[in-house]
Coordinates of C-alpha atoms in Angstrom, one line a residue:
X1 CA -77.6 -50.5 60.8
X2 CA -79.4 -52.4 63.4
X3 CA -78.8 -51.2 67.0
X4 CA -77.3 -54.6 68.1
X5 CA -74.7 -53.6 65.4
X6 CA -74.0 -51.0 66.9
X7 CA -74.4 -52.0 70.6
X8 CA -72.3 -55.1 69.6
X9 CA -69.4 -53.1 69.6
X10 CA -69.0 -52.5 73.3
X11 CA -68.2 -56.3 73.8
X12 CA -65.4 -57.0 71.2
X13 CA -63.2 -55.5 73.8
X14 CA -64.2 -58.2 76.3
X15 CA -64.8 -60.9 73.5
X16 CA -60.6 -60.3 73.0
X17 CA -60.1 -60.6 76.5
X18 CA -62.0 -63.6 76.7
X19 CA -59.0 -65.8 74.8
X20 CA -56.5 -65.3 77.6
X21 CA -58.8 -68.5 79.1
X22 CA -57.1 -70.6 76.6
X23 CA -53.7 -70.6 78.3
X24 CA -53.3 -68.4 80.9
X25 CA -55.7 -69.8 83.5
X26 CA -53.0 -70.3 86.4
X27 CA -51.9 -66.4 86.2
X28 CA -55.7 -65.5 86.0
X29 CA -56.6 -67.4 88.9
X30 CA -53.2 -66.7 91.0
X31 CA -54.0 -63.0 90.1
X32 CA -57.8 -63.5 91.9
X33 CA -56.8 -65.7 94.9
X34 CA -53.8 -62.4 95.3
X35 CA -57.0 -60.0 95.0
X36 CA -58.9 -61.8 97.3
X37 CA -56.5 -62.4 99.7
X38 CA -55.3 -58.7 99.8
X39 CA -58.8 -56.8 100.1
X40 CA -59.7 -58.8 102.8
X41 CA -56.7 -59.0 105.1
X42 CA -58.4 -56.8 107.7
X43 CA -61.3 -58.8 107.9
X44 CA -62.2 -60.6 111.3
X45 CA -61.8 -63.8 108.9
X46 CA -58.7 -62.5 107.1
X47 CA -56.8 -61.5 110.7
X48 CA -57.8 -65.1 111.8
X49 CA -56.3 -66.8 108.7
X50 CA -53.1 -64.5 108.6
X51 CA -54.0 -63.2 105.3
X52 CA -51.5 -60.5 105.7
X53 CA -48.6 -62.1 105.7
X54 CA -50.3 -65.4 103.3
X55 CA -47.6 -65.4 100.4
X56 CA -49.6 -67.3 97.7
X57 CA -51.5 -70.4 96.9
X58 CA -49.3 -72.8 99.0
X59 CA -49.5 -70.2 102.2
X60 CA -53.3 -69.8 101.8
X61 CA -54.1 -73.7 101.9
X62 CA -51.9 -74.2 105.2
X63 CA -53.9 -71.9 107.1
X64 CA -57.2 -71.8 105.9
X65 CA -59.8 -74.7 106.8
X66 CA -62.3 -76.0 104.0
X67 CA -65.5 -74.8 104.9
X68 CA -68.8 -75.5 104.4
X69 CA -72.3 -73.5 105.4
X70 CA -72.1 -74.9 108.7
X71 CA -68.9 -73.0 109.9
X72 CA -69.8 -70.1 108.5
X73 CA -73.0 -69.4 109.3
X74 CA -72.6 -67.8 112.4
X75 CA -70.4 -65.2 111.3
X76 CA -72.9 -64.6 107.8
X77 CA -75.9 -64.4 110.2
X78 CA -73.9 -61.4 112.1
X79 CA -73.2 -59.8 108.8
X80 CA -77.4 -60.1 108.4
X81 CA -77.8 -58.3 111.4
X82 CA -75.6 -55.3 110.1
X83 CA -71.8 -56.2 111.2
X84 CA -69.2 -54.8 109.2
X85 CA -65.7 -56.5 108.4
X86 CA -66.8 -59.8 109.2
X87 CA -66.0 -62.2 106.2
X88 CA -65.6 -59.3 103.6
X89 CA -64.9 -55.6 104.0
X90 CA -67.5 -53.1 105.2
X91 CA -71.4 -54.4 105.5
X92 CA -73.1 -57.0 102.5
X93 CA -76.4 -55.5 102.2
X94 CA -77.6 -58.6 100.5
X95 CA -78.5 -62.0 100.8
X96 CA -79.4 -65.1 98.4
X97 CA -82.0 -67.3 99.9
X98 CA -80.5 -70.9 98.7
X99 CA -81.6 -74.5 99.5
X100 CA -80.9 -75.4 102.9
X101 CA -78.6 -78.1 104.7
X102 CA -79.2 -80.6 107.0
X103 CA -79.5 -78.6 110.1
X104 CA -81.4 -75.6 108.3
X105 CA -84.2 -75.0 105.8
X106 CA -82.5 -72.2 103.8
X107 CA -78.6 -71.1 103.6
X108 CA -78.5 -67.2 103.2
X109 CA -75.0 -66.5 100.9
X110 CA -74.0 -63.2 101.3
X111 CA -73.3 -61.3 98.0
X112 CA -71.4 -58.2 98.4
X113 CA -70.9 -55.3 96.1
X114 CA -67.9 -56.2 94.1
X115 CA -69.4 -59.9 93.9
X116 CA -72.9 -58.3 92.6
X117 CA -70.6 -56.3 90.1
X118 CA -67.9 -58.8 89.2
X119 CA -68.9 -62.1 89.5
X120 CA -72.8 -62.2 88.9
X121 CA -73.3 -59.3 86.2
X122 CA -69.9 -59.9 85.0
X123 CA -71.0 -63.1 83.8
X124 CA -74.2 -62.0 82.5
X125 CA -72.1 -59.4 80.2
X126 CA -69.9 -62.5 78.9
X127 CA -72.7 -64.4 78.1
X128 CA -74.0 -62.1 75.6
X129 CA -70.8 -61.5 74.4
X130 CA -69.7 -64.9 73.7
X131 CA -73.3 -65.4 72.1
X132 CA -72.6 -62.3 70.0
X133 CA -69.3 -64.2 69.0
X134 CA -70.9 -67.0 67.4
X135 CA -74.0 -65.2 66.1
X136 CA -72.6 -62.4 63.9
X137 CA -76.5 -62.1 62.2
X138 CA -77.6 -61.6 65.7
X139 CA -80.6 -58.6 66.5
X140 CA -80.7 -59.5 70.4
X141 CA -80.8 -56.0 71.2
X142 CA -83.3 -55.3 68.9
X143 CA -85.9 -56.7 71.1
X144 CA -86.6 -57.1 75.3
X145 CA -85.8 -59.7 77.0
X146 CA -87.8 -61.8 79.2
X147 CA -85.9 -62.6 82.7
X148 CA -87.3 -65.0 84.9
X149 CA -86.5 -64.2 88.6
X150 CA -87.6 -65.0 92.1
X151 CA -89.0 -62.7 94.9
X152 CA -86.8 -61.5 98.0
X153 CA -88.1 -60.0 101.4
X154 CA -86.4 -57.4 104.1
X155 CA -83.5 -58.8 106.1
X156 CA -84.0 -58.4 109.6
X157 CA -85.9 -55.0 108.8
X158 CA -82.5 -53.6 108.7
X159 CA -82.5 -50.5 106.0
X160 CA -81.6 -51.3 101.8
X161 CA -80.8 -55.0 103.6
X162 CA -82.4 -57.9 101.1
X163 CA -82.7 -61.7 101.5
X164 CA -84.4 -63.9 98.4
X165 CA -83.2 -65.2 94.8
X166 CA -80.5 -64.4 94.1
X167 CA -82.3 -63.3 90.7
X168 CA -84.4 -60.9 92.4
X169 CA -81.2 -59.5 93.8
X170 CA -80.1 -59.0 90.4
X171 CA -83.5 -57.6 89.3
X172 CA -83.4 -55.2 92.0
X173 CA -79.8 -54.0 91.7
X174 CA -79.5 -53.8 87.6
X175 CA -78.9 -50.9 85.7
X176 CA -81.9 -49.0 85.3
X177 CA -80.9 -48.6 81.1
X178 CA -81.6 -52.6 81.6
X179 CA -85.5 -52.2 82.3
X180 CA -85.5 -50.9 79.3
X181 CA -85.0 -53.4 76.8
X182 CA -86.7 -56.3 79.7
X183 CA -89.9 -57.7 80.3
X184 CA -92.0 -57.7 82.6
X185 CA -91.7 -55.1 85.0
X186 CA -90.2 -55.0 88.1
X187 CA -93.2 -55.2 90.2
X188 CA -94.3 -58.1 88.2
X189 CA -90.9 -59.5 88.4
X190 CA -90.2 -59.3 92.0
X191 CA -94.1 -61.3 92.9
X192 CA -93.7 -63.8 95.3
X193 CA -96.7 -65.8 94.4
X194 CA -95.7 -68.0 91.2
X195 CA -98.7 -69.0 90.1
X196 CA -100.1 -65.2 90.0
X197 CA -96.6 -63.9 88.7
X198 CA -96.8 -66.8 85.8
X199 CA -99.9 -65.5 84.3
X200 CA -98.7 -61.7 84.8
X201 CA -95.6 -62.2 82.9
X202 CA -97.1 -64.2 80.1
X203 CA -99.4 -61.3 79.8
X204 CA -97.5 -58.5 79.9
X205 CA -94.8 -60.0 77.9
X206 CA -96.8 -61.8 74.7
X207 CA -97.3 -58.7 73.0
X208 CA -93.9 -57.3 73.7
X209 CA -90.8 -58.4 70.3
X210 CA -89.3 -60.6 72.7
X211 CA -85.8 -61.8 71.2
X212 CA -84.1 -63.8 74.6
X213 CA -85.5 -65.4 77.3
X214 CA -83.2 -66.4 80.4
X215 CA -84.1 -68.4 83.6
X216 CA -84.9 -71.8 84.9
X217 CA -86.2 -74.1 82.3
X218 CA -88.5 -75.9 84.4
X219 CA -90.5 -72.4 85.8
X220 CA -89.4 -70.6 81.9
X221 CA -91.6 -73.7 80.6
X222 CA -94.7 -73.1 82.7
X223 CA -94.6 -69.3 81.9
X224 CA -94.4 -69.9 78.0
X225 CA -97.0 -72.7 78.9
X226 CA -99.5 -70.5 80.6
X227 CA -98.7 -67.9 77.9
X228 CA -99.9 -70.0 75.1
X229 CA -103.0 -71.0 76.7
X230 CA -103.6 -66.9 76.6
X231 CA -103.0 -67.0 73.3
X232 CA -104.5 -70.2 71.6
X233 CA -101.3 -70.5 69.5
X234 CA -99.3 -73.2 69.2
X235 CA -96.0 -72.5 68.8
X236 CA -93.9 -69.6 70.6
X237 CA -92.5 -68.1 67.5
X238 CA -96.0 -67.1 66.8
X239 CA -95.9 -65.1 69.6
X240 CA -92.4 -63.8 69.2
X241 CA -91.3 -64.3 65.8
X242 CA -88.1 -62.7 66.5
X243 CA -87.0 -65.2 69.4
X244 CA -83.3 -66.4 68.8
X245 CA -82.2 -67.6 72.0
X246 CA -82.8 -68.7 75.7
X247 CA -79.8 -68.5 78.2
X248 CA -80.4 -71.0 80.4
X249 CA -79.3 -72.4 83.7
X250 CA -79.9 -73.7 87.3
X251 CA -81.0 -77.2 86.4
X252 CA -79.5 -79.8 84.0
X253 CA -81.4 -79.2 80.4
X254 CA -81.9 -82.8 79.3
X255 CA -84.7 -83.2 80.5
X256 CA -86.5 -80.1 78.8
X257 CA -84.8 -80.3 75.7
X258 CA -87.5 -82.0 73.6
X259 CA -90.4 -79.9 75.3
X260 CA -88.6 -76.5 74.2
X261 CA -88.1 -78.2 70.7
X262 CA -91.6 -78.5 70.1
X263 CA -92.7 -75.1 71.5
X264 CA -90.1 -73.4 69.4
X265 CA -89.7 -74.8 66.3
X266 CA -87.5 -72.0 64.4
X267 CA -84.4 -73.3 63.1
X268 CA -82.7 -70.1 64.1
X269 CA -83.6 -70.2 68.3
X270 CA -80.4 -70.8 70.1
X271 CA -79.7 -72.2 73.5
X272 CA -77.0 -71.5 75.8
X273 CA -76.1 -73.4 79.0
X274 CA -74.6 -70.8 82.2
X275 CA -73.7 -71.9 85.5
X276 CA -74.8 -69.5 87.8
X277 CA -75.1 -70.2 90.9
X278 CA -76.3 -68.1 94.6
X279 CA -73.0 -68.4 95.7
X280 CA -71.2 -66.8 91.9
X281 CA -71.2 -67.4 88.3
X282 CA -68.9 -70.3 86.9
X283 CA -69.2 -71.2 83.5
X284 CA -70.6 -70.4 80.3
X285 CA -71.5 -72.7 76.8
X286 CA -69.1 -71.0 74.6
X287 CA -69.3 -73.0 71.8
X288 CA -73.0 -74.2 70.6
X289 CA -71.7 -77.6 68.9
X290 CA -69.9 -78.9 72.6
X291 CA -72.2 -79.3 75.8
X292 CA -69.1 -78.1 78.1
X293 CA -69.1 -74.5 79.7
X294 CA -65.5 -72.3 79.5
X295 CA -64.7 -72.0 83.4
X296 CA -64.7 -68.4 84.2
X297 CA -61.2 -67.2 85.4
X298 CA -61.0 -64.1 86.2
X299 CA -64.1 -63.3 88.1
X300 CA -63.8 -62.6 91.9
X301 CA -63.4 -66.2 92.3
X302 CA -60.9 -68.7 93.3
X303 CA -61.4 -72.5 92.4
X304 CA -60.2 -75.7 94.1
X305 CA -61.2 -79.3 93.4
X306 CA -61.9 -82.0 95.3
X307 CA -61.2 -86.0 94.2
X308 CA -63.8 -88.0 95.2
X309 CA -63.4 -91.2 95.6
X310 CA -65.7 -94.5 95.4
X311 CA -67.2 -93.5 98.5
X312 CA -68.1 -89.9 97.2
X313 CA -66.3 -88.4 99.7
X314 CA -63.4 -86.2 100.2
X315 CA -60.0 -86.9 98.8
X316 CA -56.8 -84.7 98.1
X317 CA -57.4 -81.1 97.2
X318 CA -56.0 -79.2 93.9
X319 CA -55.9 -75.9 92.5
X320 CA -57.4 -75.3 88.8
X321 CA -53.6 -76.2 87.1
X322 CA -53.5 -79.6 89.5
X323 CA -56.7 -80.7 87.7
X324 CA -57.3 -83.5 85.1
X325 CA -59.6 -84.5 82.7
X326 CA -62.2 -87.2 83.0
X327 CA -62.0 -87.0 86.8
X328 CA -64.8 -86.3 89.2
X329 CA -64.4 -83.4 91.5
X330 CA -66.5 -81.3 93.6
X331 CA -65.9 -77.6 93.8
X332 CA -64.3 -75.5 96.3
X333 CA -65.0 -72.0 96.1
X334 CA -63.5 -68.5 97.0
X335 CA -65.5 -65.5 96.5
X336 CA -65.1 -61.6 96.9
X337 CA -68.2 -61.8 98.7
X338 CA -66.6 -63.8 101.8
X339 CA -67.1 -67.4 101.2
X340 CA -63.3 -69.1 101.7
X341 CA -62.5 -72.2 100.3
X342 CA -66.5 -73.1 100.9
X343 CA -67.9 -76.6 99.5
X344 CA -70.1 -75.3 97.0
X345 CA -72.0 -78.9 97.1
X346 CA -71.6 -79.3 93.0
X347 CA -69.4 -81.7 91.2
X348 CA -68.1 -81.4 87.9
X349 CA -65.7 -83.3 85.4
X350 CA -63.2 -81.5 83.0
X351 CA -63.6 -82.5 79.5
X352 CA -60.3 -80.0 78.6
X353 CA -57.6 -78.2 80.1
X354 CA -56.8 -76.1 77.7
X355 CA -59.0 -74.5 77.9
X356 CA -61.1 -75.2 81.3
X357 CA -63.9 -76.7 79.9
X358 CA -66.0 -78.6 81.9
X359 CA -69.6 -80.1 82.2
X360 CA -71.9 -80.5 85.5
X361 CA -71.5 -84.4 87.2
X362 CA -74.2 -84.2 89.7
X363 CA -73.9 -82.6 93.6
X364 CA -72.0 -83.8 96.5
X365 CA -74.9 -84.7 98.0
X366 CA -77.0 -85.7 94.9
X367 CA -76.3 -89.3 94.9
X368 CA -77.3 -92.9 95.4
X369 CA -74.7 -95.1 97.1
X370 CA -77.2 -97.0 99.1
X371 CA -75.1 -100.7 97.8
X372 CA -72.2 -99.5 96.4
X373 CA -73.5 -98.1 93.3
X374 CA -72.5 -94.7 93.0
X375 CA -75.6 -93.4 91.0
X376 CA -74.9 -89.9 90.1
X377 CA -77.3 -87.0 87.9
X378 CA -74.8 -87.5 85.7
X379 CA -75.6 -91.0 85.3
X380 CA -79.2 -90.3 85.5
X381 CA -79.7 -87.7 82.8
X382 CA -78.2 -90.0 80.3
X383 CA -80.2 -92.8 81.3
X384 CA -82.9 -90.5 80.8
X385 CA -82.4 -89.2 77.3
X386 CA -81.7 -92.8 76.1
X387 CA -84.9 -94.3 77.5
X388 CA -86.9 -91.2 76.0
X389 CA -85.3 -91.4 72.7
X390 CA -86.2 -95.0 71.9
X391 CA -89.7 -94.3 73.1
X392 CA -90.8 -90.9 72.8
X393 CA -91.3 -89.8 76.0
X394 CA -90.9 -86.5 77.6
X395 CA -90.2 -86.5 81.2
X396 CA -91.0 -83.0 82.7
X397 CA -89.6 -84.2 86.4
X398 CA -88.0 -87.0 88.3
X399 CA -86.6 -88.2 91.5
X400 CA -85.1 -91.3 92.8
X401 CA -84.1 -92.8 95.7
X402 CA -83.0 -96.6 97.4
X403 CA -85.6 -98.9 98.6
X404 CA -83.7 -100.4 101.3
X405 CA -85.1 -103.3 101.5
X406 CA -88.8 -104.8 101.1
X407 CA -90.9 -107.1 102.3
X408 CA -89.3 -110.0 100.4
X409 CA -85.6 -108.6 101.4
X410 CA -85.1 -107.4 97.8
X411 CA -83.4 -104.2 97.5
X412 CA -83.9 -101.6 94.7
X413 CA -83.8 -98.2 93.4
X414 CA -87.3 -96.3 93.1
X415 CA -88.1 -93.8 90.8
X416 CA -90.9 -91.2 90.5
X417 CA -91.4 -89.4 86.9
X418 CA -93.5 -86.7 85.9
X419 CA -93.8 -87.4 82.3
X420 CA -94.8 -84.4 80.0
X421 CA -95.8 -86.9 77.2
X422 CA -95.9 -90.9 78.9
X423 CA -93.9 -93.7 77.1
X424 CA -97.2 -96.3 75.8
X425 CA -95.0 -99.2 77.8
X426 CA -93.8 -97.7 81.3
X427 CA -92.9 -101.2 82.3
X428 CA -90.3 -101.2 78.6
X429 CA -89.6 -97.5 79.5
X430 CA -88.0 -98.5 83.1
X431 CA -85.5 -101.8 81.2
X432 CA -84.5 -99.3 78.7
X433 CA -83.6 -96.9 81.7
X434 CA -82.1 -99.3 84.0
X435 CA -80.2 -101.1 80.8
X436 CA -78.8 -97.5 79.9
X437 CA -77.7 -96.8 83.6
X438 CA -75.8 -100.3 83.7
X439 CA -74.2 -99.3 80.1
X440 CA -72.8 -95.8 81.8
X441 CA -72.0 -96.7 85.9
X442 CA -69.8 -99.9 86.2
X443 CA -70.6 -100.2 89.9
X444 CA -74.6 -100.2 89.0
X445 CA -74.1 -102.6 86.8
X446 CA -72.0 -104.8 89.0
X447 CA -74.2 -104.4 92.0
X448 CA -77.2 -105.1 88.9
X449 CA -75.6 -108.6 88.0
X450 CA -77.9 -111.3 88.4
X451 CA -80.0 -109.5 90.2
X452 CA -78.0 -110.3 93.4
X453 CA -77.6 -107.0 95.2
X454 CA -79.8 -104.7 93.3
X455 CA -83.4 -105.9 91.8
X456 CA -84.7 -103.9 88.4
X457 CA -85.3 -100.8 89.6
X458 CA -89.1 -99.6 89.9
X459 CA -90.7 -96.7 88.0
X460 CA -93.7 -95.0 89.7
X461 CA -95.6 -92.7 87.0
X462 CA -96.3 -89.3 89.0
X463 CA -100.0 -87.4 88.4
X464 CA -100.0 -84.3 86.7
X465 CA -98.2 -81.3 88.9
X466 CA -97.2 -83.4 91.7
X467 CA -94.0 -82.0 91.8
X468 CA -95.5 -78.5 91.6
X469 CA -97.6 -79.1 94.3
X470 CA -94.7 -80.7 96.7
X471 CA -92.7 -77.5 96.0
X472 CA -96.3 -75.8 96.6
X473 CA -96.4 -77.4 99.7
X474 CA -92.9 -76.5 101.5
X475 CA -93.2 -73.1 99.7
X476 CA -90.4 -73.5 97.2
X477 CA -93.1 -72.6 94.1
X478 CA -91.1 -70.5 91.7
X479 CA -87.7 -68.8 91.3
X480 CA -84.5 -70.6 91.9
X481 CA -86.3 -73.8 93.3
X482 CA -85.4 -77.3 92.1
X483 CA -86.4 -80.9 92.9
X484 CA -83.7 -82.8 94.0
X485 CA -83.0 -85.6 91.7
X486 CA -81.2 -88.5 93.5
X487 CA -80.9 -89.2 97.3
X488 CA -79.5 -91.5 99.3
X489 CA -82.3 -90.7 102.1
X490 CA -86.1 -91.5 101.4
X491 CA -87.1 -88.4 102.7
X492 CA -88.0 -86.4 99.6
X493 CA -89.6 -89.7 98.0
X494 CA -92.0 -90.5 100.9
X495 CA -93.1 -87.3 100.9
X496 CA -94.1 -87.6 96.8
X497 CA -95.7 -90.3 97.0
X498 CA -97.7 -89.9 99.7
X499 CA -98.3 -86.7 97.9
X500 CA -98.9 -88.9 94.6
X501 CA -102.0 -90.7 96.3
X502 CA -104.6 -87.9 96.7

């Protein structure tokens, strides 16, 4: 008997468990938001808000305001300097470094013990157990596992206080059993420097039986990359012939697909999507044949939704049993590690209710709706995959944004690609895309008719590693980094294609 027979066993337990999402989701999430509420009632936030006497959902919406990093900064940064009480009980010792807002360069998103525990391993646990589920032949545990993570620094030199990745968090904090059966070391694991830690891990890890890999696929890519330059092969199950699966997350998989199709070509490697995010773990692909992720319920986290209307902007708020399928909605969080009812910036669309399934839309603030077209990653990533498949392109990475209007007072979208393997006709490459994007967003395609509002848009071919070297450039090489894909601002764009030039 293998050892992930035997090892298997400690998850059927959670595996049973796991049905009660199929109908019970309102008790599960009453049940959290009844935790939550309760633990933290002596808070400084939870005396404000009247926690102790809040009587469920209904009491806990009148009094509490929906927040977003901006109102609660102040009170996480006096948390950072060692407060206790604050937005969770007793002191948070650590911090996930996240992209930052419009006012700062980085949010820091507190993540407290029972948030470490229950939210962010808890859904680590589930997603081997759900992957155990559907692979009975499985040896995972036969193997390591290679875990992609960031880098984290002191906070405020205050004592066993961290701020970084939230995967380096987890790195730090995980069960020391865990290093184990994982690759590469910690020291290796916790480099700052991505280009040095790329080579490192590929090295230390090529000769390992490596049977999962889990991270970002964008930064998982250029380590498997750099590891089979080292190695002159060709494909990855040379190196690890007993590969079977890659739990993925942080950025939308389209894009990748093809690349990780042709590095691995075993017909028995797996993928499966997770939603894991600095501020908690959300979802999780539970079934390999449907794209949609099982909403987690019974983690330390509470979910509302937000309708958004044409405008992308806020409309009436519902809990998880208000919600209905096919509608957009961005996602109101809160957390046992002190975030309350905070606009987690992500939108998402529920595919079924029974049970909460759901896939990724795009982010709140991931958009174009510069005339009226409500462009959304959503859109984008099919658009994408379409133009790609009828040409046999790769695209690596991508960013878009409005051209306002030119010098001929012609308005457009613009678009930067990164292509991993080019299209032989960029100029039939861009129709396809913008044909694509017409045939899934009615308001592109109205604001597209005639070319009246909107002209074609225009497709800029990016040099190799431009987007690296941007990232490079504001320090955002590595870890939980990502390159924002559409914006209603030509900020990020300028700055590329300046970039682009030299």
């Amino acid at each position: 008997m293998s050892f992930t027979q035997i090892i298997r066993k400690v998850f059927e337990p959670r595996q049973k468990a796991l049905e009660k999402h199929q109908s019970g989701g309102e008790a599960l999430q009453r049940a959290v938001l009844e935790h939550l509420i309760h633990t933290a009632k002596d808070t400084e936030y939870g005396r404000e808000h009247g926690f102790a006497t809040t009587k469920g959902y209904e009491d806990f919406v009148k009094y509490n305001p929906v927040n977003t990093y901006e109102e609660l900064k102040g009170q996480i940064d006096r948390m950072r300097h060692g407060e206790r009480n604050i937005l969770w009980p007793g002191r948070v010792k650590w911090y996930a470094k996240s992209s930052g807002t419009t006012n700062d360069k980085s949010k820091f998103i507190p993540v407290s013990d029972e948030g470490l525990q229950k939210i962010h391993y808890a859904g680590g646990f589930d997603s081997v157990a759900l992957y155990l589920r559907n692979n009975p032949n499985s040896r995972l545990f036969d193997g390591r596992a290679l875990i992609l993570g960031g880098s984290h620094a002191p906070n405020y030199n205050l004592p066993g206080s961290l701020v970084g990745d939230l995967s380096a968090i987890l790195i730090e904090n995980i069960n020391p059993l865990a290093n184990l059966i994982r690759v590469p070391k910690k020291e290796t694991a916790l480099i700052s420097d991505f280009e040095i830690k790329r080579e490192r891990i590929a090295r230390e890890a090529m000769n390992k039986n490596v049977t999962n890999i889990s991270g970002v696929p964008s930064w998982m890519l250029s380590v498997l990359n750099c590891m089979m330059e080292i190695t002159g092969k060709t494909h990855l199950e040379e190196v690890w012939p007993n590969l079977e699966v890659f739990f993925h997350g942080g950025v939308a998989f389209t894009p990748y697909r093809k690349q990780y199709e042709q590095l691995i070509t075993s017909p028995n490697m797996h993928y499966m999507e997770t939603y894991n995010a600095s501020e908690g773990f959300f979802g999780l692909q539970d079934d390999p044949a449907d794209k949609a992720m099982l909403l987690m319920l019974d983690y330390g986290v509470f979910y509302e939704f937000q309708e958004l209307n044409g405008e992308g902007t806020e409309n009436k708020i519902v809990p998880l049993w208000g919600v209905e399928k096919d509608k957009n909605y961005a996602m109101l969080i809160s957390t046992s590690c002190g975030l309350w009812r905070y606009m987690i910036g992500d939108t998402i669309r529920f595919t079924s209710t029974n049970p909460y399934k759901f896939v990724i839309s795009g982010r709140t603030k991931s958009f174009i709706n510069a005339f009226g077209e409500e462009l959304i990653v959503d859109n984008a990533e099919q658009g994408l995959a379409y133009a790609c498949e009828q040409t046999g392109a790769e695209v690596l990475e991508y960013t878009a944004a409005p051209v306002f209007m030119d010098a001929n007072a012609k308005c457009r979208h613009q678009w930067v690609i990164e292509f991993s393997k080019s299209p032989n006709d960029l100029a039939q490459f861009a129709r396809l895309l913008d044909q694509r994007l017409q045939q899934v967003n009615s308001d592109y395609e109205a604001k597209r008719y005639k070319d009246i509002t909107l002209q074609p848009l225009e497709l800029i071919e990016a040099r190799k590693g431009l987007f690296n070297d941007w990232l490079k450039q504001r320090g955002k090489l590595g870890g939980q980094h990502k390159v924002p894909r559409l914006s209603n601002t030509r900020e990020h764009i300028d700055q590329l294609l300046k970039l682009n030039e030299k």
